[in-house]
Coordinates of C-alpha atoms in Angstrom, one line a residue:
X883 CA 11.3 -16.0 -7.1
X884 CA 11.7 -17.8 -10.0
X885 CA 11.0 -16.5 -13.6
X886 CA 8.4 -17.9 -16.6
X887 CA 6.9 -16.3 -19.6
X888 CA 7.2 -12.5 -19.7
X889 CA 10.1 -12.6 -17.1
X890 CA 12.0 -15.7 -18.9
X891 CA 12.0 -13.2 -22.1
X892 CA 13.1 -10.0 -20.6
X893 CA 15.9 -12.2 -18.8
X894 CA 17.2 -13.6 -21.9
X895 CA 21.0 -12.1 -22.3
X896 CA 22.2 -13.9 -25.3
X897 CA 22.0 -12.3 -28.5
X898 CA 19.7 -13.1 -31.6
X899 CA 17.8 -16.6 -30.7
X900 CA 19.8 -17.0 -27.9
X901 CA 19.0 -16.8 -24.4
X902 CA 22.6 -16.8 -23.0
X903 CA 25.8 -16.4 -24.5
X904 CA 26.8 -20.0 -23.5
X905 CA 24.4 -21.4 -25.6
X906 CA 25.4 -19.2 -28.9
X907 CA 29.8 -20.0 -27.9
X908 CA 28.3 -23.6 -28.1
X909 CA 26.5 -23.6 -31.6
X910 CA 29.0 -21.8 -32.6
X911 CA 31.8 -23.8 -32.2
X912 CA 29.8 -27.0 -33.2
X913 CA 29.1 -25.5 -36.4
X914 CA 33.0 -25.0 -36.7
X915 CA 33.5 -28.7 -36.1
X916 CA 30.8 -29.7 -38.2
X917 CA 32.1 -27.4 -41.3
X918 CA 35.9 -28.8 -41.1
X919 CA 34.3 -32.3 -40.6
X920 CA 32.3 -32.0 -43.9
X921 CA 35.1 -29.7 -45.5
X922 CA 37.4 -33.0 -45.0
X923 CA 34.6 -34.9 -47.1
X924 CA 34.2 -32.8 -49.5
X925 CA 37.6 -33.3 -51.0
X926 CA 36.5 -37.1 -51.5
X927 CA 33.0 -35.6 -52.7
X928 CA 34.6 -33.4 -55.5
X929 CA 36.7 -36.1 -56.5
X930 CA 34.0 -38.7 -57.1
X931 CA 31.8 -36.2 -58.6
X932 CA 35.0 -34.8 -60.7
X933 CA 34.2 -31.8 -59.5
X934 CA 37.5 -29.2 -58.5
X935 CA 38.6 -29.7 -54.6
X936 CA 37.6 -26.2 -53.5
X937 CA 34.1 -26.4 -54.9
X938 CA 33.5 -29.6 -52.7
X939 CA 35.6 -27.8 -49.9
X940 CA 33.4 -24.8 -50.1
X941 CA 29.7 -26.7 -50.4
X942 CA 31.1 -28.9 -47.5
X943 CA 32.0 -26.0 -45.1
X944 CA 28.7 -24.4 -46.1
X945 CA 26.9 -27.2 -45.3
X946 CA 28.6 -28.3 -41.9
X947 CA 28.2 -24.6 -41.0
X948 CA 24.3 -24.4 -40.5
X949 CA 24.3 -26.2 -37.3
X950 CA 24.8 -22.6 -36.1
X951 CA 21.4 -22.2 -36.6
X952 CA 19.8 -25.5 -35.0
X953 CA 18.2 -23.9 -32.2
X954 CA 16.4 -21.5 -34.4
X955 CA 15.4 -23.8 -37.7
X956 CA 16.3 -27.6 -36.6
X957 CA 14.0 -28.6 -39.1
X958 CA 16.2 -27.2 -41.9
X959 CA 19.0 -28.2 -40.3
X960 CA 17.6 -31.7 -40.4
X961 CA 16.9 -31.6 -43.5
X962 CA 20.4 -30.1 -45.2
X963 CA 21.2 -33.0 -43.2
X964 CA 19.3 -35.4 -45.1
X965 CA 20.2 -33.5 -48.6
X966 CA 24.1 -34.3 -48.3
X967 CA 23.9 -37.6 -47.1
X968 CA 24.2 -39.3 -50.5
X969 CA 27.7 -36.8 -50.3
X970 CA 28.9 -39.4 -47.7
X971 CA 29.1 -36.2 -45.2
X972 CA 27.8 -34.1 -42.2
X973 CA 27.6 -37.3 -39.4
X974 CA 27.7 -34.7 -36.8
X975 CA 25.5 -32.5 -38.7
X976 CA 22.8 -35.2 -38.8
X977 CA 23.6 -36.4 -35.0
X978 CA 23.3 -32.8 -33.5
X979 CA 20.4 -31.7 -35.7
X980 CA 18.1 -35.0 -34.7
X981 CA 18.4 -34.6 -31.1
X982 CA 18.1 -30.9 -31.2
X983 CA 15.0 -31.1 -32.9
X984 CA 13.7 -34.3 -30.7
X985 CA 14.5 -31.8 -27.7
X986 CA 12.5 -29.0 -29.3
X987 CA 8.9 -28.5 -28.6
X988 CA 7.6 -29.3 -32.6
X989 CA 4.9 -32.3 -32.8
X990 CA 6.3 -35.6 -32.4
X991 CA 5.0 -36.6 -35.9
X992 CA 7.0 -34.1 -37.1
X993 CA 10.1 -35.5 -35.4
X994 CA 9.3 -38.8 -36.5
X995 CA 8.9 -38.2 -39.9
X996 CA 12.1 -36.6 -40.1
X997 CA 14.0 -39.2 -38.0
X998 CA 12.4 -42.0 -40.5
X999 CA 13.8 -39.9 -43.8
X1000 CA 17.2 -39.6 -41.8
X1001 CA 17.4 -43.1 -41.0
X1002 CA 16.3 -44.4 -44.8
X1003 CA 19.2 -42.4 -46.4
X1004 CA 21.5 -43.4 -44.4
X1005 CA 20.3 -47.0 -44.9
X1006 CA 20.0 -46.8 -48.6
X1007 CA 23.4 -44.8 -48.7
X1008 CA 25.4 -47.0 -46.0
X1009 CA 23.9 -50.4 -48.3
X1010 CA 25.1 -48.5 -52.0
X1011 CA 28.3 -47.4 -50.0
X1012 CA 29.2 -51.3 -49.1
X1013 CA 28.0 -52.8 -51.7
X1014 CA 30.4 -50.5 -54.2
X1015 CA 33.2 -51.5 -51.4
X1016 CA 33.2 -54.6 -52.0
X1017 CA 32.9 -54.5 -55.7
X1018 CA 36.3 -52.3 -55.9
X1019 CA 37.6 -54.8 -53.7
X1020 CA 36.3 -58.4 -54.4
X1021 CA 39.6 -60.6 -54.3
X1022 CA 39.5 -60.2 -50.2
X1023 CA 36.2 -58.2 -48.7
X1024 CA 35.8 -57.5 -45.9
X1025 CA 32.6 -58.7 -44.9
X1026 CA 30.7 -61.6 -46.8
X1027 CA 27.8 -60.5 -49.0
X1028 CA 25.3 -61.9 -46.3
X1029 CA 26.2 -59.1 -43.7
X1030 CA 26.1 -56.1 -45.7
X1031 CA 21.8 -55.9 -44.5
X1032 CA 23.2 -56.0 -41.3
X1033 CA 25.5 -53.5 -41.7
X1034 CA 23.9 -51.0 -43.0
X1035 CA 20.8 -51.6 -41.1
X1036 CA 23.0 -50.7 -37.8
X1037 CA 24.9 -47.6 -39.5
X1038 CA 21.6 -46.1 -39.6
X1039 CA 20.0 -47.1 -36.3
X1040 CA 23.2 -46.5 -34.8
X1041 CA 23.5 -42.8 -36.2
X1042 CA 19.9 -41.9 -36.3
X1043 CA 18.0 -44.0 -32.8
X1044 CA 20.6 -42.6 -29.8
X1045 CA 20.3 -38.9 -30.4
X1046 CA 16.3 -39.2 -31.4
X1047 CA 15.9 -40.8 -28.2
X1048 CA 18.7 -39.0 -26.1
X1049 CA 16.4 -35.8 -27.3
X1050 CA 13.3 -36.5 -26.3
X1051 CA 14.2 -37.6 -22.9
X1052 CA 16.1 -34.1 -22.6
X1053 CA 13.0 -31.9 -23.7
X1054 CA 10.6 -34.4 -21.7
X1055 CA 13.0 -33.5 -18.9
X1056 CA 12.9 -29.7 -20.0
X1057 CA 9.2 -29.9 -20.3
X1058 CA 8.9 -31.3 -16.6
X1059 CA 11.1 -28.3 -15.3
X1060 CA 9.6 -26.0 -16.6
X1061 CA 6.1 -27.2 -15.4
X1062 CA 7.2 -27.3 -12.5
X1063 CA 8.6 -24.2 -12.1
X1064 CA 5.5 -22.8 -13.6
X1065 CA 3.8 -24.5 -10.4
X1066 CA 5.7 -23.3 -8.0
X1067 CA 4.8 -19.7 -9.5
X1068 CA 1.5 -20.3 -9.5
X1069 CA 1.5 -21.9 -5.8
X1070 CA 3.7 -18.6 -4.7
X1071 CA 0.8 -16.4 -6.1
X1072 CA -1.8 -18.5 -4.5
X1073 CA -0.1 -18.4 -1.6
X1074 CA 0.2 -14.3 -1.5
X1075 CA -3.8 -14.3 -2.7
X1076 CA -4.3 -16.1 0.9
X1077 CA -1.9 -14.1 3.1
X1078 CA -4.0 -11.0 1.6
X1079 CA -7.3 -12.8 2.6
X1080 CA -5.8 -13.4 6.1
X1081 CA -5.0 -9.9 6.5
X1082 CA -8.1 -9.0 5.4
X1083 CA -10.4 -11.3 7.6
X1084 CA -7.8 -10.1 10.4
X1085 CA -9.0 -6.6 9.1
X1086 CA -12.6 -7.5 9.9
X1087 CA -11.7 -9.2 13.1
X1088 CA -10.2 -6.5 14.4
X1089 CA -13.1 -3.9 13.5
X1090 CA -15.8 -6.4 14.6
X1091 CA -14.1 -6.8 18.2
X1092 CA -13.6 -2.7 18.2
X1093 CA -17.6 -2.5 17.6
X1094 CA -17.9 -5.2 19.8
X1095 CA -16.0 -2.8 23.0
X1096 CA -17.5 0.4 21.8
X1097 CA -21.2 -1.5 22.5
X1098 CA -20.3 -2.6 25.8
X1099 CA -18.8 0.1 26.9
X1100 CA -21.8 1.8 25.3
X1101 CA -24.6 -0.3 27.5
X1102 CA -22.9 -0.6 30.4
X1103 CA -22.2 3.6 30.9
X1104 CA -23.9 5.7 29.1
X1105 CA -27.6 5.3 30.4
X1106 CA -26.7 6.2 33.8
X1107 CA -24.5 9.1 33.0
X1108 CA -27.6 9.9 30.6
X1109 CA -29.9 10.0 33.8
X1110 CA -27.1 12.1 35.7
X1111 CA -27.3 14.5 32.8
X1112 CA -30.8 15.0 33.2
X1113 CA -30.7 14.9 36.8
X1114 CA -28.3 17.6 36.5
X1115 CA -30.9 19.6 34.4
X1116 CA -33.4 19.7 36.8
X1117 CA -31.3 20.1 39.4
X1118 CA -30.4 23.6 38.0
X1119 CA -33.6 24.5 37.3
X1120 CA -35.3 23.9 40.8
X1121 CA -32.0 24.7 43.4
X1122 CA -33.4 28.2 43.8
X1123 CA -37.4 27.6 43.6
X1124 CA -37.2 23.8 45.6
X1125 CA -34.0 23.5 47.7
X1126 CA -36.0 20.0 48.9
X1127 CA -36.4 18.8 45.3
X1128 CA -32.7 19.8 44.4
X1129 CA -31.4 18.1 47.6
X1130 CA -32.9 15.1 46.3
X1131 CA -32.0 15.5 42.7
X1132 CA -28.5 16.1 43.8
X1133 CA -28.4 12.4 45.6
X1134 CA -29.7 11.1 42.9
X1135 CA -26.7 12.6 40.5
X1136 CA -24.3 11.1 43.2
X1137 CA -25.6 7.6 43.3
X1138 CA -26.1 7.4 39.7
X1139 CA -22.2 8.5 39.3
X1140 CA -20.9 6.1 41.8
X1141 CA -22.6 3.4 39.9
X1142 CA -21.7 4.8 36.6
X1143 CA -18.0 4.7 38.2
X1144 CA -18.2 1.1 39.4
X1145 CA -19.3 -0.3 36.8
X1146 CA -16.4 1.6 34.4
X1147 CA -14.1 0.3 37.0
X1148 CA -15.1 -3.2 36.8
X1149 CA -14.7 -3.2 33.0
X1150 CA -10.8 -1.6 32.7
X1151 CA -10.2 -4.0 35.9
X1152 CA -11.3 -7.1 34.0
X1153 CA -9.5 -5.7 30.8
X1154 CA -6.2 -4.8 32.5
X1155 CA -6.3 -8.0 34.4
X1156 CA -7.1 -10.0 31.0
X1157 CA -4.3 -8.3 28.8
X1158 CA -2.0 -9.2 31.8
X1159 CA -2.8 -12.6 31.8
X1160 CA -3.0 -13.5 28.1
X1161 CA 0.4 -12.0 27.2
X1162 CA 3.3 -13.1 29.8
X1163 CA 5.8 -10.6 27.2
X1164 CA 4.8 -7.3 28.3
X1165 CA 6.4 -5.8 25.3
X1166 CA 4.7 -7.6 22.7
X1167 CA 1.3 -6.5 21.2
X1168 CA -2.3 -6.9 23.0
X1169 CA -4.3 -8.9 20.3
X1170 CA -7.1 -7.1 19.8
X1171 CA -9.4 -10.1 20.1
X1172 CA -8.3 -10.6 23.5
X1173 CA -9.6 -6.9 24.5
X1174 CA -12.7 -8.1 23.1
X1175 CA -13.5 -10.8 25.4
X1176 CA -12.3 -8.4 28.0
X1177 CA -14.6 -6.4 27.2
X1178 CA -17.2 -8.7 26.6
X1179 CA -16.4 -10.6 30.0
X1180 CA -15.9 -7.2 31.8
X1181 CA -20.0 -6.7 30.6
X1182 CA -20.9 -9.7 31.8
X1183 CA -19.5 -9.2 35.2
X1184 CA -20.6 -6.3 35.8
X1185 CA -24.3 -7.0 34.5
X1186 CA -24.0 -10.2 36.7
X1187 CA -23.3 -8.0 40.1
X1188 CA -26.0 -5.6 38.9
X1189 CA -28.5 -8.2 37.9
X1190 CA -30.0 -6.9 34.8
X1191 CA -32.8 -9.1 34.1
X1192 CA -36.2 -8.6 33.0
X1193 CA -37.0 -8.8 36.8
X1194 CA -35.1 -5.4 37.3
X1195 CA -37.5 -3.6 34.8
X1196 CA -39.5 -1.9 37.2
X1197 CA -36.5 -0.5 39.1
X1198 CA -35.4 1.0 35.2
X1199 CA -38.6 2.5 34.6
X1200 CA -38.6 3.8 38.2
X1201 CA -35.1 5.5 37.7
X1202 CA -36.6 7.1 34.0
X1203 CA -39.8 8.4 36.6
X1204 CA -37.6 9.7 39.2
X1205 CA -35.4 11.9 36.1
X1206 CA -39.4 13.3 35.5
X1207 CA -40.4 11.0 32.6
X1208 CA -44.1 9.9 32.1
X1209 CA -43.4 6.2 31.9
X1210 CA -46.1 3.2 32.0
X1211 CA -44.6 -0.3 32.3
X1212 CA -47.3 -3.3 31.1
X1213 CA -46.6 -6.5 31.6
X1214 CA -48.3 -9.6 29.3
X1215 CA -48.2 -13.2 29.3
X1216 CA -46.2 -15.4 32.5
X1217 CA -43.4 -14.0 33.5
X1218 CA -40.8 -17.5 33.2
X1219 CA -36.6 -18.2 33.5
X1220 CA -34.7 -17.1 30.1
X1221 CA -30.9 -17.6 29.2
X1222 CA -28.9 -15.3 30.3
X1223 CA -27.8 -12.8 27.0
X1224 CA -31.7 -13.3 26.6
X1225 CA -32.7 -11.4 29.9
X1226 CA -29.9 -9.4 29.6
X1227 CA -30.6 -8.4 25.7
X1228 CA -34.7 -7.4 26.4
X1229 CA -33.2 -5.2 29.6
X1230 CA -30.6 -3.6 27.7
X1231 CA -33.2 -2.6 24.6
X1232 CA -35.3 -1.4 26.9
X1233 CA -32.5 0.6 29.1
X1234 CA -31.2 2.0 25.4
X1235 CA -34.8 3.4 24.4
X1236 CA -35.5 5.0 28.0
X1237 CA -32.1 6.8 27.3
X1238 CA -32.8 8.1 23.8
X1239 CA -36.2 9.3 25.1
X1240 CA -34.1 11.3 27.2
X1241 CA -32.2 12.4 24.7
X1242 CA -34.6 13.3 22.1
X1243 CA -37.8 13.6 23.7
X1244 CA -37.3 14.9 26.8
X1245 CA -40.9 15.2 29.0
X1246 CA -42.2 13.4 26.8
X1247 CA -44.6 10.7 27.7
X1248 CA -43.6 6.8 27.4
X1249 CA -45.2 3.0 27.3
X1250 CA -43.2 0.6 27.8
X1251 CA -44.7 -2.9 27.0
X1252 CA -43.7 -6.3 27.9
X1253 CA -45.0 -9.9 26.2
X1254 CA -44.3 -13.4 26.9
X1255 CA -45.2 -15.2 24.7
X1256 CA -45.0 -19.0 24.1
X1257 CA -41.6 -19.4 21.5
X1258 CA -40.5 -15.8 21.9
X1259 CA -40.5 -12.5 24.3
X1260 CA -41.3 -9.2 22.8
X1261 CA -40.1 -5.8 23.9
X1262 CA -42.0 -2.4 22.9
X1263 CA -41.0 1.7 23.9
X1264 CA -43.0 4.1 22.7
X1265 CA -42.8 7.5 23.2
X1266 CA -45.5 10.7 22.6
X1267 CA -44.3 14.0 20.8
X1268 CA -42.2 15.9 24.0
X1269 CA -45.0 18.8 25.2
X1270 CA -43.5 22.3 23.9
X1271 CA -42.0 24.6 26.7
X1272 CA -40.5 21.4 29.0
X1273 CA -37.9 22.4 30.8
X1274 CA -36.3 19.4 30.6
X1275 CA -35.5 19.5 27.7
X1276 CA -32.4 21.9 28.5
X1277 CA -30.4 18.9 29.3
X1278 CA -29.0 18.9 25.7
X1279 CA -27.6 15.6 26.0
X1280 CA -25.2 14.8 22.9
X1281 CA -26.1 11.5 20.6
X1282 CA -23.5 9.3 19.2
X1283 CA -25.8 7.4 16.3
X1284 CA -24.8 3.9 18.2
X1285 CA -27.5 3.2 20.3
X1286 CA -29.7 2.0 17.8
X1287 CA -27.2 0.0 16.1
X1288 CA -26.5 -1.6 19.1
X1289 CA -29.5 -2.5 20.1
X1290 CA -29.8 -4.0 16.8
X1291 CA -26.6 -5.8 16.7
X1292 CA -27.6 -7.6 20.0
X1293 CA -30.8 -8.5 18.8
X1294 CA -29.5 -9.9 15.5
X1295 CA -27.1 -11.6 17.4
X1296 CA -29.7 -14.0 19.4
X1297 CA -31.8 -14.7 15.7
X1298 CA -34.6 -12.0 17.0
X1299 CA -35.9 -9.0 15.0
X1300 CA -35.5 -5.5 15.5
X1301 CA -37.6 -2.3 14.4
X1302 CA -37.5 1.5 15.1
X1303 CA -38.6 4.2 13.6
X1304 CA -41.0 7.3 14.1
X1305 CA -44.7 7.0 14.8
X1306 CA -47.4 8.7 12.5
X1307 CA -48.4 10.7 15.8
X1308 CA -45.0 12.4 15.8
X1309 CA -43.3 10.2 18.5
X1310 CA -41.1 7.3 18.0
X1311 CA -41.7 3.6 18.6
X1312 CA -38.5 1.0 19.2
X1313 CA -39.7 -2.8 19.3
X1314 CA -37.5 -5.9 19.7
X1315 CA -38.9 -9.8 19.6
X1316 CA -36.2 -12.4 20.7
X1317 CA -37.0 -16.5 20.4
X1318 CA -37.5 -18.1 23.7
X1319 CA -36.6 -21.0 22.7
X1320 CA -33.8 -21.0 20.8
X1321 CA -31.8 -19.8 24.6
X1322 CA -34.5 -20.9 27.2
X1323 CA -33.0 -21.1 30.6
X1324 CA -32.6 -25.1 31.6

């Protein structure tokens, strides 16, 4: 991973200015070259200023020595430079201290404002320098008189133009790097935002298809063994009084069981079999989504065998009579074909409110109604206050808290709407209306 801003800081291992110790070995001993360089010159220096040798020794070493500090003050550097150029010293000084402040991140105009004042000294002093030359030596110059423009016109060009422009390229260079690495960073955190996104919609994938199982599994079992339970009730509260009724109660717990058993078998069958059949590795992991249509398809097939379809109410409501509950089915409007998950949505609201009236309200007495109407099919249960005293109501039968979220989940699903609640006579009241349209049978 690579580093930029607070990390570039905290990595830097040079000391002072310096982020690494190569860069400070380097300054260093170009300020060592550049002080014996204008040390040299300033023996000339003192002599033309009839000044004594060490004094134009020392100002030259001092001078030369501040490209130590280029990277931290180039403009200074520049402009010590600039000062000692009349001196006829510090080339290197003025080369190394242009292209590190062309390479430095300051404003251009900056730069070239400095670069301009560089390049006029050494213009003015490269002309004064020749033109005294040939003076001192007029028997034999030379150049001719006509050239000395030209000269000095390329001294400074030639000392002041290559590292200007050599330093801009390097910090335009530096500049792109460094953007780019910054980009990189910022496309490594973007991609990390979107592998925590993925894991998060996987997250909700995975806990939509577990809700997804836990409501098949709830439709497809739990209103028979709801009817066993109840079956299993009255059973013990007739064997001794009606061994005729109990007989027959008794069948009716064994049928309901065997069908409660087939159709548990048919889902883990059509589970098992798709789990097998996605994953050829055994020993790798069963995607969860894959359970889900298992699950989904293991409903389906087993609704498909049983038929549950709207047709079928009357053999629900008969099964809720037979367990000792009140129920009156009506019927409005023409009975007509409907999709599929449409039929089998209205049977299995219906089939879920029968249960919980057998759970909750035990005896008590129940309407169901049925309307079909022209771009939708409504669905009603409604159910009385249970009478006090009913023996049925010793069944106990436990409650999850999913049946009505179920039902409303599977309503939602098909763009219907779904209501519940309790009824101001003290019963309770479930009602469901699904389009007709929007999934009518072809």
């Amino acid at each position: 991973m690579t580093t930029t801003g607070d990390d570039r800081t905290t990595a830097m291992t040079g000391p002072w200015w310096w982020e690494r110790w190569r860069g400070a070995v380097l300054d260093a001993g170009l300020a060592v070259v550049s002080a014996a360089e204008c040390g040299a010159e300033g023996v000339e220096f003192s002599r033309d200023a009839g000044l004594p040798a060490a004094v134009g020794i020392a100002f030259g070493v001092l001078a030369g020595s501040m490209l130590l500090f280029r990277r931290r003050w180039p403009i200074a550097v520049v402009l010590i430079a600039i000062a000692i150029t009349p001196a006829q010293m510090g080339v290197l000084l003025t080369v190394v201290g242009l292209y590190t402040l062309a390479a430095s991140e300051l404003p251009r105009r900056i730069t070239g404002a400095l670069a301009g004042m560089s390049m006029a000294g050494t213009l003015i002093v490269a002309l004064v320098r020749t033109s005294q030359d040939m003076a001192n030596d007029s028997a034999s110059p030379a150049i001719g008189s006509e050239y000395v423009p030209f000269f000095a016109v390329t001294a400074a060009i030639g000392v002041t133009a290559p590292p200007v422009l050599l330093g801009l390229y390097v910090g335009a260079r530096r500049r792109l790097v460094e953007g780019m690495r910054e980009r990189a960073d910022s496309l490594e955190r973007e991609l990390m935002l979107l592998a925590e996104r993925a894991e998060e919609r996987a997250e909700w994938a995975r806990n939509e298809e577990r809700t997804r199982i836990a409501r098949e599994m709830h439709d497809v079992v739990a209103h028979r063994v709801s009817l066993m339970v109840v079956h299993a009730a009255a059973l013990q509260a007739v064997a001794r009084k009606d061994p005729e009724k109990a007989v027959k109660n008794a069948a009716l717990v064994g049928d309901m069981g065997r069908q409660a058993l087939t159709e548990l078998r048919e889902m883990l069958g059509v589970l098992r079999t798709s789990v097998n059949t996605k994953n050829a590795k055994p020993a790798e992991p069963v995607p969860l989504a894959a359970v889900g249509h298992a699950a989904a398809a293991a409903a389906s097939r087993a609704e498909d065998e049983e038929g549950p379809c709207l047709a079928e109410l009357d053999e629900l409501v008969g099964q809720s009579r037979a367990a000792g509950m009140a129920v009156e089915l009506s019927v409005e409007g023409e009975p007509r074909g409907y999709a599929a998950d449409v039929e089998q949505t209205a049977y299995r609201v219906v089939q879920e409110a029968l249960t919980n009236v057998h759970k909750h309200a035990a005896g008590a007495k129940t309407y169901v109604r049925l309307a079909h109407r022209t771009a939708e099919i409504a669905m009603q249960v409604e159910n009385e206050p249970p009478p006090d005293g009913d023996g049925s109501a010793d069944a106990r039968l436990p409650s999850g808290g999913n049946g009505l979220v179920g039902m409303k989940e599977r309503v939602m699903a098909l763009g219907g709407v779904f209501v519940s609640g309790p009824t101001d006579g003290g019963g309770f009241r479930v009602s469901a209306v699904l389009p007709a349209a929007a999934a009518a049978a072809g």
